[in-house]
Amino acid sequence: MGEWIEACGSDDVEEEDVIRFDHAGRVFAIYRSPDDEYFATDGLCTHEHVSLADGLVMDEIIECPKHNGRFNYKTGEAKGAPVCVNLRTYRVKVEGGAVFVEV
Amino acid sequence: MSKHFVIVGAGEAGARAAMALREQGFDGDVTLVGGETHLPYERPPLSKDGMVAEVFAAKTIATAERLVDAGVAFRGGVTVAGIDRAGKRLEMKGGSTLPYDKLLLATGASPRRLAGVEGERIVYLRTIEDAQRLRGALGPGRHIAIIGGGFIGLELAASARARGAEVTLIEALPRLLSRGVPAGIAARIQARHLAGGVRLVFGDPIAAIESAAVSARVTLESGMCIEADMVLIGIGAAPNVALAEAAGLTVVNGIAVDERLQTTDADIFAAGDCCSFPLAIYGGRRVRLESWRNAQDQGNLAARNMLSAGEVGASVPWFWSDQYELTLQIAGLADEGALTVERELAEGSILFHLSADGRLVAASGIGVGNAVAKDIRLAEMLIGRRARPDMAALGDPGVRLKVLLSQGELA
């Protein structure tokens, strides 16, 4: 079991968007889906380690801002070239207006 | 008998096409022929991270294992001498032949050369070997002269400064990036290079470049002389069309293909830097793009159409450049625009280019890191939809571009 860490306020992320969260030298990406659910993945693209939080969220896909590598942020699945390695995902819970990630 | 698809050129477009044939379920034979001996590798880092990194490591597009797993026969270091279209086979240098059912030409482009300027102290950047030669000349106390204020020259200027070398960049025209980049953005890039300690010389044509054993000298028409350890020439690239031309295929600023990437021979396709194609979003204007994304997109499209998908390309041109902490991204072709609207962001700015009738045709952005990436990506989608977004909204950073995207569908 990991440790639950407070990442951000639930209002800090807009719907269908993503923000970056740094913790203990690691980079995470926190997503809010169009249907108002929260998700978390590793924050750097598996292709060239670019921060995904600068990328575009469309529905359940995050697209890397550099080379358009695409992942399903709910499952971490890489959706084709240039990315071929999946993103690691993390459990998320929302409590008292804050988003927690299990790291 | 199983089909044999052959791809000539193992750069981004060719390698992508080979993998895409398998992703599309093609079960025939795939042969990927490359002129270089290396496994397919990414060229963008050669002028950027690859030039700055302590240790140079090429970034492969597909490892030997991946190629084997995908059933792609890679033949590197091979020169194709000719295409026998009637016999549907390639004639290789050395006399052997390679039959094909469908052929993809992804032969790329080569740096334009200054006539007669060759030598140990002269380098043109395209390959790993070029990059390694140049890397060897960078470092504190070294001086490189760069001919050409385009992307290759500017990225190398930034990389050379990062490695502590002195840089003089010589551009024949009055400003940097005069092809395809708006003046305001070019001015910002120029200011960054000046702040970074690059000496810039404009509008002073080159009289002579001499390369000797230990140094080179660039003489300008004004009489100015620049002594350098290495001279990098980055004055654009020309498509590699010799093979296509000799085979009688139509060539128009590159191997001419239709919107399905088919050449004038129905069994031969072309993709990437080597081809020119009609862009539907600009009324069929024929363009040739030298960009990583286009190579990827066209590699994928060519693969699908070699499998008779008959799919029309619909990508919006897009490219990026990294210099210092800045990234430039451009979607669409800025010269299609008649009006501009500027959006200021916290760490960057974007110039939207609209046609006279209000369609968004391009967006040019520059900012720290990927500050402009999200908005440029949304602009790219709006351009692809031929949207007429509200100009006031475009200029207002408080309005999310994503909102315009849903409105764009109504336009």
XYZ file of C-alpha atoms in Angstrom:
514
model
C 0.000 0.000 0.000
C 1.261 3.448 -0.840
C 0.948 6.665 1.028
C -1.880 9.128 0.332
C -0.477 12.542 -0.479
C -2.496 15.722 -0.972
C -1.773 16.872 -4.513
C -4.025 19.878 -5.082
C -7.400 21.375 -4.451
C -10.196 19.855 -6.491
C -10.830 23.283 -8.056
C -7.194 23.693 -9.086
C -7.807 21.485 -12.115
C -10.371 22.563 -14.664
C -12.694 20.020 -16.194
C -11.043 18.110 -19.049
C -7.645 19.417 -18.045
C -4.459 18.466 -16.242
C -1.990 19.991 -13.808
C 1.456 19.026 -12.660
C 2.215 17.858 -9.122
C 5.764 17.417 -7.843
C 6.429 15.261 -4.824
C 9.654 13.865 -3.386
C 11.558 14.352 -6.594
C 8.864 12.741 -8.698
C 6.529 14.353 -11.204
C 2.863 13.443 -11.392
C 0.021 14.605 -13.590
C -3.421 15.098 -12.032
C -6.386 14.974 -14.401
C -10.011 15.980 -14.133
C -12.154 14.215 -16.715
C -15.110 15.786 -18.569
C -17.441 13.814 -16.276
C -15.713 15.320 -13.226
C -13.631 12.369 -12.064
C -9.996 12.675 -11.010
C -7.044 10.577 -12.163
C -3.278 10.566 -11.729
C -0.367 9.260 -13.770
C 3.363 9.703 -13.895
C 3.894 13.275 -15.020
C 6.544 12.739 -17.673
C 5.994 11.301 -21.125
C 7.551 7.872 -21.624
C 9.052 9.040 -24.944
C 11.253 12.024 -24.045
C 10.339 12.841 -20.437
C 8.392 15.971 -21.284
C 5.908 17.199 -18.653
C 2.467 16.023 -19.694
C 0.765 18.798 -17.729
C 1.529 21.169 -20.634
C -0.362 18.834 -22.957
C -3.934 18.796 -24.119
C -6.644 16.666 -22.511
C -9.404 15.561 -24.861
C -11.991 13.254 -23.317
C -9.913 10.457 -21.718
C -6.729 11.118 -23.701
C -3.695 13.175 -22.696
C -1.487 14.237 -25.556
C 2.179 15.049 -24.972
C 2.890 18.728 -25.780
C 6.081 17.908 -27.632
C 5.466 15.083 -30.059
C 1.784 14.303 -29.625
C 2.323 10.931 -28.044
C -1.086 9.920 -26.673
C -2.089 8.046 -23.562
C -5.378 7.103 -21.981
C -4.875 8.808 -18.629
C -7.452 6.574 -16.962
C -5.549 3.365 -17.769
C -2.095 4.689 -18.722
C -2.272 2.915 -22.054
C 0.045 4.286 -24.786
C -2.011 4.901 -27.920
C 0.649 4.510 -30.596
C 3.804 6.054 -32.088
C 5.902 7.794 -30.993
C 4.994 6.400 -27.571
C 5.146 2.672 -26.958
C 5.586 2.462 -23.178
C 2.489 2.843 -20.993
C 2.199 5.491 -18.295
C 2.000 4.352 -14.722
C -1.287 5.302 -13.062
C -2.054 6.007 -9.398
C -5.160 5.765 -7.278
C -6.851 9.053 -6.504
C -9.454 10.143 -3.944
C -11.147 13.470 -3.325
C -11.793 14.457 0.281
C -12.768 17.819 1.714
C -12.144 19.642 -1.528
C -8.641 18.210 -1.951
C -7.271 15.614 -4.364
C -5.104 12.876 -2.844
C -2.807 10.553 -4.774
C -1.573 7.213 -3.539
C 2.151 7.258 -4.282
C 2.399 -15.753 -53.239
C 2.851 -13.192 -50.508
C 3.152 -9.533 -51.411
C 6.391 -7.660 -51.009
C 6.281 -3.982 -50.008
C 9.573 -2.128 -50.198
C 10.405 1.181 -48.535
C 13.406 3.162 -49.745
C 14.665 5.458 -47.012
C 14.894 4.518 -43.333
C 14.354 7.935 -41.749
C 11.287 8.966 -39.796
C 8.796 8.536 -42.655
C 10.184 5.247 -43.953
C 10.599 3.619 -40.562
C 7.145 4.762 -39.463
C 5.596 3.381 -42.634
C 7.259 0.001 -42.103
C 5.870 -0.284 -38.583
C 2.483 1.066 -39.657
C 2.132 -1.613 -42.346
C 2.262 -4.190 -39.559
C -0.004 -2.181 -37.270
C -2.504 -2.193 -40.136
C -2.294 -5.968 -40.333
C -0.261 -6.376 -43.518
C 1.013 -9.970 -43.581
C 3.241 -9.858 -46.636
C 6.960 -9.099 -46.703
C 8.297 -5.667 -45.729
C 11.807 -4.539 -46.626
C 13.166 -1.238 -45.334
C 16.203 -0.044 -47.280
C 18.423 2.664 -45.797
C 21.411 4.463 -47.263
C 22.987 4.862 -43.826
C 24.304 1.890 -41.900
C 22.584 2.953 -38.658
C 19.277 1.606 -37.496
C 16.536 4.178 -38.131
C 17.123 7.146 -35.805
C 15.522 10.453 -34.890
C 17.100 13.465 -36.534
C 15.587 16.317 -34.458
C 17.945 15.770 -31.478
C 21.049 16.086 -33.670
C 20.940 19.884 -33.500
C 19.374 20.070 -30.025
C 19.825 17.726 -27.031
C 22.198 15.473 -28.935
C 24.555 18.385 -29.502
C 24.452 19.523 -25.874
C 24.528 16.160 -24.043
C 27.796 15.142 -22.390
C 27.798 11.864 -24.250
C 26.235 11.549 -27.654
C 23.705 8.767 -28.029
C 21.578 8.438 -31.120
C 17.897 7.946 -30.419
C 16.705 5.014 -32.462
C 13.196 4.990 -33.883
C 13.096 1.219 -33.954
C 15.601 -1.098 -32.328
C 16.829 -4.199 -34.134
C 14.581 -6.294 -31.853
C 11.501 -4.257 -32.684
C 12.193 -4.550 -36.393
C 12.645 -8.305 -36.089
C 9.517 -8.637 -33.946
C 7.560 -6.679 -36.536
C 8.945 -8.796 -39.341
C 10.581 -5.842 -41.068
C 13.714 -6.759 -43.024
C 16.059 -3.817 -42.532
C 18.883 -3.412 -45.042
C 21.165 -0.559 -44.044
C 24.076 0.944 -45.948
C 22.479 0.073 -49.256
C 22.280 2.345 -52.285
C 19.428 1.959 -54.728
C 20.681 2.639 -58.247
C 17.403 2.631 -60.117
C 13.743 1.684 -60.302
C 12.639 -0.679 -63.075
C 8.968 0.278 -63.104
C 7.985 -2.104 -65.885
C 9.659 -5.031 -64.101
C 8.553 -3.731 -60.678
C 11.944 -4.144 -59.113
C 14.724 -2.045 -57.648
C 18.183 -2.195 -59.121
C 20.733 -2.023 -56.344
C 24.236 -0.672 -56.551
C 26.379 -3.751 -57.047
C 23.986 -5.368 -59.484
C 21.407 -7.199 -57.401
C 17.685 -6.557 -57.746
C 14.791 -6.378 -55.308
C 11.278 -7.010 -56.591
C 8.332 -5.068 -55.170
C 4.565 -5.109 -55.392
C 4.269 -1.647 -53.861
C 7.083 0.794 -53.351
C 7.381 3.742 -50.971
C 9.989 6.400 -51.623
C 10.961 8.095 -48.365
C 14.306 9.335 -49.565
C 14.348 12.523 -47.494
C 16.254 15.675 -48.262
C 19.897 16.682 -48.340
C 21.459 19.906 -47.120
C 21.815 22.510 -49.842
C 25.482 23.012 -50.535
C 27.446 26.125 -51.319
C 29.185 25.389 -54.598
C 32.826 24.589 -54.102
C 32.719 24.898 -50.325
C 33.998 21.623 -48.953
C 36.769 20.617 -46.610
C 37.724 19.355 -43.221
C 36.485 22.469 -41.432
C 33.138 22.628 -43.219
C 30.106 20.739 -41.993
C 26.534 20.335 -43.236
C 24.203 18.777 -40.673
C 21.993 15.838 -41.579
C 23.439 12.632 -40.198
C 24.881 11.231 -36.973
C 28.361 11.493 -38.480
C 27.818 15.183 -39.290
C 26.626 15.778 -35.724
C 29.625 14.014 -34.241
C 32.060 16.016 -36.356
C 30.440 19.223 -35.239
C 30.335 18.146 -31.597
C 34.066 17.621 -31.711
C 34.535 21.268 -32.615
C 32.431 22.653 -29.760
C 33.650 23.694 -26.357
C 35.159 26.597 -24.463
C 37.735 28.508 -26.484
C 36.359 27.228 -29.769
C 34.679 29.391 -32.356
C 32.164 28.255 -34.928
C 30.768 30.244 -37.795
C 27.243 29.408 -38.853
C 26.030 30.280 -42.326
C 22.249 30.664 -42.379
C 19.732 31.965 -39.856
C 17.201 29.177 -40.297
C 16.238 26.497 -37.802
C 19.343 24.337 -38.153
C 21.644 27.325 -37.778
C 19.770 28.782 -34.815
C 19.387 25.519 -32.929
C 23.066 24.843 -33.410
C 23.954 28.358 -32.293
C 22.038 27.779 -29.041
C 23.591 24.330 -28.574
C 27.097 25.624 -29.282
C 26.676 28.395 -26.718
C 25.471 25.827 -24.200
C 28.764 23.998 -24.770
C 30.737 27.176 -24.258
C 31.792 27.855 -27.848
C 31.842 31.298 -29.426
C 29.354 31.639 -32.265
C 29.073 33.989 -35.208
C 25.954 33.514 -37.288
C 25.794 34.996 -40.769
C 22.453 35.519 -42.470
C 22.287 36.926 -45.985
C 18.803 38.410 -45.503
C 17.925 41.288 -43.145
C 16.383 39.048 -40.479
C 16.288 35.518 -39.065
C 13.780 32.851 -40.126
C 12.361 34.829 -43.019
C 10.774 31.707 -44.465
C 7.573 30.891 -42.591
C 8.097 32.638 -39.254
C 6.442 36.013 -38.530
C 8.811 38.949 -38.017
C 7.719 39.564 -34.425
C 8.566 36.056 -33.357
C 11.830 36.086 -35.278
C 12.719 39.313 -33.453
C 12.140 37.630 -30.112
C 14.389 34.741 -31.137
C 17.009 37.194 -32.344
C 16.954 39.024 -28.997
C 17.426 35.725 -27.173
C 20.441 34.812 -29.285
C 22.000 38.222 -28.714
C 21.430 37.855 -24.979
C 22.994 34.405 -25.249
C 26.162 35.920 -26.693
C 25.789 34.961 -30.359
C 27.247 37.468 -32.795
C 24.791 38.061 -35.624
C 25.711 39.458 -39.028
C 22.937 40.363 -41.468
C 22.822 41.345 -45.109
C 26.517 40.961 -45.812
C 26.900 38.336 -48.555
C 29.661 35.777 -48.395
C 32.642 36.449 -50.630
C 34.665 33.350 -49.791
C 34.926 30.432 -47.407
C 38.297 28.767 -47.060
C 38.896 25.577 -45.132
C 42.439 24.800 -44.010
C 43.797 22.012 -41.830
C 43.286 23.679 -38.472
C 40.840 26.487 -39.102
C 38.506 28.075 -41.586
C 37.949 31.633 -42.693
C 34.727 33.230 -43.875
C 35.159 36.471 -45.798
C 32.163 38.722 -46.364
C 31.681 41.230 -49.164
C 32.142 44.121 -46.749
C 35.625 42.800 -46.120
C 34.812 41.400 -42.700
C 36.721 38.184 -41.930
C 35.613 35.526 -39.473
C 38.140 32.923 -38.349
C 36.531 29.759 -37.020
C 37.396 26.243 -35.950
C 34.436 24.978 -37.927
C 31.954 26.425 -40.395
C 28.435 25.015 -40.268
C 26.374 25.626 -43.357
C 22.620 25.522 -42.818
C 20.999 27.084 -45.850
C 18.103 24.740 -46.336
C 17.617 21.315 -47.842
C 16.741 19.943 -51.240
C 14.537 16.879 -51.738
C 16.252 13.673 -52.852
C 14.485 13.110 -56.146
C 17.181 11.629 -58.398
C 15.809 8.100 -58.179
C 12.245 9.209 -58.915
C 13.315 11.505 -61.717
C 15.405 8.842 -63.419
C 12.403 6.511 -63.234
C 10.234 9.052 -65.030
C 8.047 9.994 -62.077
C 6.787 13.569 -62.007
C 8.857 15.881 -59.820
C 7.600 19.301 -58.704
C 9.722 20.647 -55.849
C 9.926 17.060 -54.637
C 8.404 13.841 -55.858
C 4.893 14.894 -56.832
C 2.180 12.901 -55.086
C -1.565 13.322 -54.828
C -3.479 13.741 -51.564
C -3.200 9.958 -51.101
C 0.610 10.148 -51.461
C 0.504 8.246 -54.733
C 3.022 9.242 -57.390
C 2.297 9.217 -61.105
C 2.865 5.427 -60.891
C -0.034 3.822 -58.989
C 2.273 1.271 -57.312
C 4.737 3.879 -56.071
C 4.101 6.199 -53.131
C 6.249 8.911 -51.576
C 6.284 10.399 -48.080
C 8.182 12.884 -45.947
C 10.749 15.511 -46.884
C 11.176 14.130 -50.411
C 7.645 14.741 -51.684
C 5.350 17.603 -52.551
C 1.635 17.190 -52.037
C -1.585 19.207 -52.241
C -2.911 20.597 -48.960
C -6.697 20.508 -48.982
C -7.078 23.094 -46.211
C -5.398 25.662 -48.454
C -7.358 24.879 -51.579
C -4.965 22.243 -52.839
C -1.830 24.395 -52.611
C 1.161 22.157 -53.339
C 3.712 22.152 -50.548
C 6.724 20.212 -49.414
C 7.345 20.033 -45.681
C 10.570 19.264 -43.897
C 9.295 18.348 -40.491
C 9.298 15.448 -38.103
C 5.531 15.435 -37.641
C 4.863 15.451 -41.368
C 7.239 12.522 -41.795
C 5.318 10.608 -39.122
C 1.889 11.468 -40.487
C 2.805 10.691 -44.070
C 4.588 7.475 -43.115
C 1.355 6.331 -41.495
C -0.817 7.534 -44.360
C 1.404 5.958 -47.017
C 1.235 2.612 -45.215
C -2.558 2.701 -45.115
C -2.788 3.667 -48.758
C -0.283 1.029 -49.872
C -2.926 -1.271 -48.384
C -5.497 0.409 -50.642
C -7.222 2.498 -47.978
C -7.586 5.349 -50.469
C -7.372 7.791 -47.583
C -6.872 11.490 -48.193
C -4.324 13.285 -46.016
C -5.866 15.865 -43.707
C -3.003 16.850 -41.419
C -2.257 20.464 -40.627
C 1.444 21.298 -41.009
C 3.110 21.543 -37.610
C 6.654 21.926 -36.426
C 8.673 22.979 -33.452
C 12.119 24.293 -32.632
C 13.959 24.369 -29.304
C 16.469 27.130 -28.631
C 17.765 27.826 -25.127
C 14.759 27.608 -22.778
C 12.398 28.654 -25.572
C 10.225 26.500 -27.774
C 8.669 27.731 -30.974
C 5.674 25.915 -32.402
C 3.868 26.710 -35.622
C 0.673 25.080 -36.856
C -0.433 25.787 -40.409
C 1.363 27.997 -42.903
C 1.566 31.587 -41.683
C 1.846 33.009 -45.193
C -1.792 31.995 -45.820
C -2.890 34.674 -43.371
C -4.054 38.224 -44.077
C -4.775 39.319 -40.497
C -3.161 38.528 -37.181
C -4.396 38.468 -33.604
C -2.002 38.176 -30.695
C -2.616 36.308 -27.459
C -0.248 36.994 -24.564
C 0.298 34.119 -22.162
C 2.119 34.071 -18.846
C 5.273 32.608 -20.353
C 4.784 33.052 -24.057
C 2.746 34.524 -26.837
C 0.829 33.280 -29.816
C 0.104 34.968 -33.105
C -3.025 33.715 -34.830
C -3.129 34.137 -38.593
C -6.524 34.495 -40.238
C -7.553 34.702 -43.857
C -9.404 37.785 -45.089
C -12.708 35.938 -44.600
C -11.889 35.149 -40.980
C -10.754 31.539 -41.184
C -7.937 30.553 -38.869
C -5.129 29.413 -41.185
C -2.084 29.300 -38.902
C -0.821 29.942 -35.388
C 2.755 30.765 -34.416
C 3.743 30.581 -30.791
C 6.867 31.039 -28.750
C 7.334 30.577 -25.055
C 9.325 29.071 -22.239
C 9.269 25.293 -22.375
C 5.912 24.068 -23.581
C 3.979 27.180 -22.524
C 2.319 27.550 -25.924
C 1.895 23.861 -26.744
C -1.685 23.385 -25.582
C -3.031 26.431 -27.399
C -1.083 25.662 -30.569
C -2.533 22.148 -30.536
C -6.058 23.538 -30.187
C -5.326 26.061 -32.936
C -4.198 23.180 -35.130
C -7.580 21.517 -34.650
C -9.406 24.756 -35.422
C -7.311 25.166 -38.580
C -8.105 21.603 -39.612
C -11.817 22.324 -39.205
C -11.505 25.507 -41.252
C -13.099 27.323 -38.331
C -13.830 31.052 -38.176
C -13.197 31.690 -34.471
C -14.156 34.952 -32.812
C -11.133 37.242 -33.084
C -11.671 38.949 -29.746
C -11.794 35.545 -28.050
C -8.571 34.481 -29.751
C -6.825 37.530 -28.356
C -8.172 37.090 -24.835
C -6.042 34.718 -22.753
C -8.962 34.415 -20.344
C -10.981 32.535 -22.969
C -10.066 28.866 -23.235
C -9.444 27.908 -26.839
C -11.201 24.624 -26.170
C -14.445 26.575 -25.956
C -13.813 27.911 -29.463
C -13.307 24.378 -30.693
C -16.894 23.423 -29.879
C -18.100 26.681 -31.446
C -15.854 26.041 -34.451
C -17.989 23.115 -35.496
C -20.907 25.480 -36.033
C -18.917 27.922 -38.159
